[in-house]
Short mmCIF file of C-alpha atoms in Angstrom, two decimals:
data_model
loop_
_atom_site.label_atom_id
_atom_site.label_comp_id
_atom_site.label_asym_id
_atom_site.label_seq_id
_atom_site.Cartn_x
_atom_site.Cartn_y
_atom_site.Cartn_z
CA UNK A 98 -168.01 6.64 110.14
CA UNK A 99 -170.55 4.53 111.67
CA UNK A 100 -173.35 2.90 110.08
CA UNK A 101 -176.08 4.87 112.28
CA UNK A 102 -174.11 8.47 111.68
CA UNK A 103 -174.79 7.46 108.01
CA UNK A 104 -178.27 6.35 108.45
CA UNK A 105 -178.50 10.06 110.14
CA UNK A 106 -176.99 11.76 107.29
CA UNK A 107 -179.18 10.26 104.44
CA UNK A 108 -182.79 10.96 106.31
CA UNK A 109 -181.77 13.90 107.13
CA UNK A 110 -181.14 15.04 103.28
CA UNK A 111 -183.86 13.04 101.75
CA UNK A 112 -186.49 12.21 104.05
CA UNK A 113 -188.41 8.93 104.07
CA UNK A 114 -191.36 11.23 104.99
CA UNK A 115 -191.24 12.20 100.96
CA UNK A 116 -191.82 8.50 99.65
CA UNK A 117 -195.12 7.77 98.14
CA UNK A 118 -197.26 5.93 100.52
CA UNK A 119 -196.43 1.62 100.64
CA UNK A 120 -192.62 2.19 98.81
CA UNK A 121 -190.21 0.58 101.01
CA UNK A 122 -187.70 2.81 102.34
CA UNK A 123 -184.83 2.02 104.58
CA UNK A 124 -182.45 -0.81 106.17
CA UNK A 125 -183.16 -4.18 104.15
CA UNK A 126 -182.29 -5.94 107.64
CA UNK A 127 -181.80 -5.44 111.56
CA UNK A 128 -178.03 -4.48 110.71
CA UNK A 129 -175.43 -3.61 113.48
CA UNK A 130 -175.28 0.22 113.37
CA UNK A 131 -172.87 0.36 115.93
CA UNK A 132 -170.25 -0.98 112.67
CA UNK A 133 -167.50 1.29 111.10
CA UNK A 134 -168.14 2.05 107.47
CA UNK A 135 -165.24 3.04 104.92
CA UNK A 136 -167.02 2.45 101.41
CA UNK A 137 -170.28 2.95 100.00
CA UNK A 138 -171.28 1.21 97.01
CA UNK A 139 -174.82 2.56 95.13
CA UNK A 140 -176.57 0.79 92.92
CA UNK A 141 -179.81 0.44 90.79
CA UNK A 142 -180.00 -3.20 91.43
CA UNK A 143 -178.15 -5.33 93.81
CA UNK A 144 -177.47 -9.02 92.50
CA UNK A 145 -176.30 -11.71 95.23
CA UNK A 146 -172.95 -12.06 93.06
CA UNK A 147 -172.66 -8.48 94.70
CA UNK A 148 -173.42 -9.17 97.87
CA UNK A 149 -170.49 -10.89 100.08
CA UNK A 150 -170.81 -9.53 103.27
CA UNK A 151 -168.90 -6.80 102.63
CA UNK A 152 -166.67 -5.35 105.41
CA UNK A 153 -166.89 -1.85 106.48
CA UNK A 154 -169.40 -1.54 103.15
CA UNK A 155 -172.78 0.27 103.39
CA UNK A 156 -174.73 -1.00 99.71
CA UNK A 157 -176.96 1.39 98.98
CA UNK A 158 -180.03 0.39 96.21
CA UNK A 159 -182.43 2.75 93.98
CA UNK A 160 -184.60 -0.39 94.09
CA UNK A 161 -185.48 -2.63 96.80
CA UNK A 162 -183.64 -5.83 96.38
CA UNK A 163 -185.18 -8.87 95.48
CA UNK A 164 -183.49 -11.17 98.26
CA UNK A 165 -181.86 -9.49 101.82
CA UNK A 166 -178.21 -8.83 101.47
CA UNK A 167 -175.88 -9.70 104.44
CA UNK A 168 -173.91 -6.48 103.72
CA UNK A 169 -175.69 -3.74 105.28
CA UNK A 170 -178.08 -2.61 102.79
CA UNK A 171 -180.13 0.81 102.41
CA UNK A 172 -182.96 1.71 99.96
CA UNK A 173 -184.00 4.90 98.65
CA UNK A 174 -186.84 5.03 96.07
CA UNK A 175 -189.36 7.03 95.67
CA UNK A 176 -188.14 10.10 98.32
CA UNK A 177 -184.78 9.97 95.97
CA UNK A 178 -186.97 10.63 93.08
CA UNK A 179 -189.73 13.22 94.63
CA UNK A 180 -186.89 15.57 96.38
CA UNK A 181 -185.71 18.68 94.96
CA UNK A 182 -182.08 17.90 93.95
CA UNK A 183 -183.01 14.28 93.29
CA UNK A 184 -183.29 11.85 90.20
CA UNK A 185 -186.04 13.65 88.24
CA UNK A 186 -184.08 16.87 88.68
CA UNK A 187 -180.89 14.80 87.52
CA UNK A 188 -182.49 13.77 84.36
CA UNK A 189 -183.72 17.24 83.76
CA UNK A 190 -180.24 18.32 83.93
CA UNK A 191 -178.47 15.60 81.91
CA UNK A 192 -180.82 16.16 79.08
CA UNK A 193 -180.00 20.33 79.22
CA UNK A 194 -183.30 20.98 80.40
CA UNK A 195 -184.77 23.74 82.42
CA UNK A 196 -187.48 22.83 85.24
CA UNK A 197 -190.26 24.99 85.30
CA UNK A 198 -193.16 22.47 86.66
CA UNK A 199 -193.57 18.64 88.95
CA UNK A 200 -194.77 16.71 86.33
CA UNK A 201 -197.32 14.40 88.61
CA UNK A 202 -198.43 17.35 91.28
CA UNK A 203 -200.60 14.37 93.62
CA UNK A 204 -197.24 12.60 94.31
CA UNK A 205 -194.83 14.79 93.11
CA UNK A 206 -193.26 12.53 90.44
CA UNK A 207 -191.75 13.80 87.24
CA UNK A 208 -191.00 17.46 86.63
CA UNK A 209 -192.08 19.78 83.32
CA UNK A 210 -189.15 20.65 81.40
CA UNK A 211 -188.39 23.16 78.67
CA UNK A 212 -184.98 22.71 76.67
CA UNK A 213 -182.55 25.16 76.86
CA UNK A 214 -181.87 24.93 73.35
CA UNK A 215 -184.35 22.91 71.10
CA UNK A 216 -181.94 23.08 68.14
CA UNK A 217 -179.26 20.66 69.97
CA UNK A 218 -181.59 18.77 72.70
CA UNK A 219 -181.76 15.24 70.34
CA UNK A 220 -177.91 15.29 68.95
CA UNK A 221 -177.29 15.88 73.04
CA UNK A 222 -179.94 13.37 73.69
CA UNK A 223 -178.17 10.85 71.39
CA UNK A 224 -174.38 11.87 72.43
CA UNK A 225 -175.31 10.77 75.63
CA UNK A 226 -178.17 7.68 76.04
CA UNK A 227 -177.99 4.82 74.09
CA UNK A 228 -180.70 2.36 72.90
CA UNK A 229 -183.39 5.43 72.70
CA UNK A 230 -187.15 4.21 71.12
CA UNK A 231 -189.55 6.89 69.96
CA UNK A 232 -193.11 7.11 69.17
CA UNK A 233 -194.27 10.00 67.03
CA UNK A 234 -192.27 13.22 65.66
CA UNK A 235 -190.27 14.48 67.83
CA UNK A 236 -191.16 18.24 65.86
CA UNK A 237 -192.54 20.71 68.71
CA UNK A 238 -189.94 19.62 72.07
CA UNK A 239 -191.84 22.55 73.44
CA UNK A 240 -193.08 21.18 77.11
CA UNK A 241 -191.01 18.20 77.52
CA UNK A 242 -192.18 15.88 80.67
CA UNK A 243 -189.64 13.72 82.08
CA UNK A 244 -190.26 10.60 84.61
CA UNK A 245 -186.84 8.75 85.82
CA UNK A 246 -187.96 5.16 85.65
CA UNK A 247 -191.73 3.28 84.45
CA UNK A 248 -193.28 6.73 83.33
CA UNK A 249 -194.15 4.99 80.04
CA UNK A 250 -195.49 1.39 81.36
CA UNK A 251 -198.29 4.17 82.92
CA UNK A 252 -201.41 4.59 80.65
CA UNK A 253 -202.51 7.24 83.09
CA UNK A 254 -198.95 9.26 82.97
CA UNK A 255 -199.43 9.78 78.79
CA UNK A 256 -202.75 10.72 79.11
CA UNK A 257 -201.83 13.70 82.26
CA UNK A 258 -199.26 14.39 79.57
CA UNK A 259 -202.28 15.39 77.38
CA UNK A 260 -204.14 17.53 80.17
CA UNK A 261 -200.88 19.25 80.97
CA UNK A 262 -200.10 20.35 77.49
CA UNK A 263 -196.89 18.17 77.36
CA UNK A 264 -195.83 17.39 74.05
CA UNK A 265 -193.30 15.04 74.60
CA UNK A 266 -192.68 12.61 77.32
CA UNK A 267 -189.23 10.89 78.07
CA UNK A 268 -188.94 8.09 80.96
CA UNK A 269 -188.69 4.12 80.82
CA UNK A 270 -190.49 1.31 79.84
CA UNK A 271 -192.31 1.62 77.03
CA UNK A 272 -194.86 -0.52 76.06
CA UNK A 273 -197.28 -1.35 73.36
CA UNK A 274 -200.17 -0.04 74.96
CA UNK A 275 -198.86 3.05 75.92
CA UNK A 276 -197.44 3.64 72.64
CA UNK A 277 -200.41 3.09 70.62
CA UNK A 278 -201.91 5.48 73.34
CA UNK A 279 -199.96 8.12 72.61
CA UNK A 280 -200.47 8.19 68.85
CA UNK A 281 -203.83 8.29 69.20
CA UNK A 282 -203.50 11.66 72.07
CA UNK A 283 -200.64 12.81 69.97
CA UNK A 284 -198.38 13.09 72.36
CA UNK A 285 -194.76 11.86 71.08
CA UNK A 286 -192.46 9.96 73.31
CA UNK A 287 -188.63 8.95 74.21
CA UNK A 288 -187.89 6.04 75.89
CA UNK A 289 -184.65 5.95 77.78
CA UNK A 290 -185.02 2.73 78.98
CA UNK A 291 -185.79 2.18 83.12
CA UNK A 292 -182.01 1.69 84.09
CA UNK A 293 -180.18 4.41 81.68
CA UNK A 294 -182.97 6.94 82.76
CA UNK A 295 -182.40 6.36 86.37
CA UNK A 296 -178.07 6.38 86.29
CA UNK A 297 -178.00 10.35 85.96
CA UNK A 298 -179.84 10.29 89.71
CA UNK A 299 -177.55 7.55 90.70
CA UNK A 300 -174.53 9.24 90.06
CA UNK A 301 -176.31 12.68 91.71
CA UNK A 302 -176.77 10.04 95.42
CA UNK A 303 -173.09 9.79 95.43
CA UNK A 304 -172.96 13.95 96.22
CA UNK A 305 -174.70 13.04 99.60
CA UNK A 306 -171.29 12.20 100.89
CA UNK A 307 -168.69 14.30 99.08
CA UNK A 308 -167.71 15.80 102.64
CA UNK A 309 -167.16 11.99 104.51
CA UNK A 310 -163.87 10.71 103.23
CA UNK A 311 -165.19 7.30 102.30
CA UNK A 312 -164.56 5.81 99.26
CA UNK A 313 -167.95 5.79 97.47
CA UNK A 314 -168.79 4.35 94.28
CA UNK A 315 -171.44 3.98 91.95
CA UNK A 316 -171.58 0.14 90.16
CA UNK A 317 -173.64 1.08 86.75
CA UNK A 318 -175.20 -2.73 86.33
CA UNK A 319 -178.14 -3.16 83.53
CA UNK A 320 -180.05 -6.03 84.23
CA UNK A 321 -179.49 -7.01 80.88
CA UNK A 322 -177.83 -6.60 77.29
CA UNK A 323 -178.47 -5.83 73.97
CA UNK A 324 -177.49 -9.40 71.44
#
């Protein structure tokens, strides 16, 4: 398949249209798109070790990368995680919850979850993410908001939380600040970590080409590890 039928393929399913304005979306470099492509490889992060100009090898990255690869490389960000079907809706359903609201309306990040059973949504929770934090008690698990990513590095996203009656919040990157935040609102919170709260989406990219007999696959690299 060539690079620019694949190029075709991916706008056409999830729109660069949908990113929040100033994300970088799209080819890291002026690649040849006339070039055959057998495998795709999808990742959060691409590291140079990863990046050896690849033949017949479109790299696809959740993230922008930090350096431009020499292997044809293709971002999607913020349209990935806005679009029905995409990484928010992923986490929803790895966590066995139901959507019933966007969590962020203005840019259409996050969704409003309910679970569809409270009894067994933390034993799932645990079966299934490792290295969780918490702030509060996790009691009510009501109206559960979910953010794939930095939700909680956003001071602004736990206190929309409070407006929109959300009683717990689950994304990434929790920090002091927002912590201490959310004691004082009440909210309580679950912190995934960035990475492990963005792989369910990850794995849901690699559907986009379940019907073009390449060999696609999705390299699950933290940027770090636990001592």
């Amino acid at each position: 398949m060539l690079l620019k039928e694949l190029e075709t393929l991916i706008t056409s399913q999830v729109s660069p249209k949908l990113a929040i304005p100033n994300d970088f979306i799209g080819f890291m470099d002026d690649y040849d798109t006339s070039q055959n492509i057998e495998n795709i490889k999808i990742f959060m992060d691409i590291y140079p070790k990863y990046d050896n100009d690849l033949e017949k090898t479109l790299i696809l990255t959740h993230h922008k990368p930090l350096f431009t690869p020499k292997t044809p490389t293709y971002v999607l960000h913020s349209n990935w995680d806005v679009i029905n079907g995409g990484s928010n809706d992923a986490l929803a359903k790895s966590l066995d919850l139901k959507v019933v609201d966007v969590f962020d309306k203005n840019l259409g990040i996050g969704r409003i979850c309910e679970p569809e059973d409270k009894n067994s949504f933390l034993d799932n929770l645990k079966s299934r993410f490792k290295e969780i934090r918490m702030v509060g008690e996790l009691n009510k698990l009501n109206r559960i908001g979910i953010i794939s990513g930095f939700g909680l590095k956003n001071p602004n996203y736990v206190r929309l939380a409070k407006d929109r009656n959300v009683d717990t919040l689950i994304s990434g990157d929790l920090t002091q600040e927002t912590a201490v935040l959310a004691i004082n609102e009440g909210i309580s919170l679950i912190d995934l970590g960035h990475h492990n709260s963005e792989v369910p989406g990850l794995l849901k990219l690699k559907e986009l080409f379940k019907d073009c007999n390449l060999n696609v696959e999705v390299v699950n690299q933290p940027p770090w590890e636990s001592l």
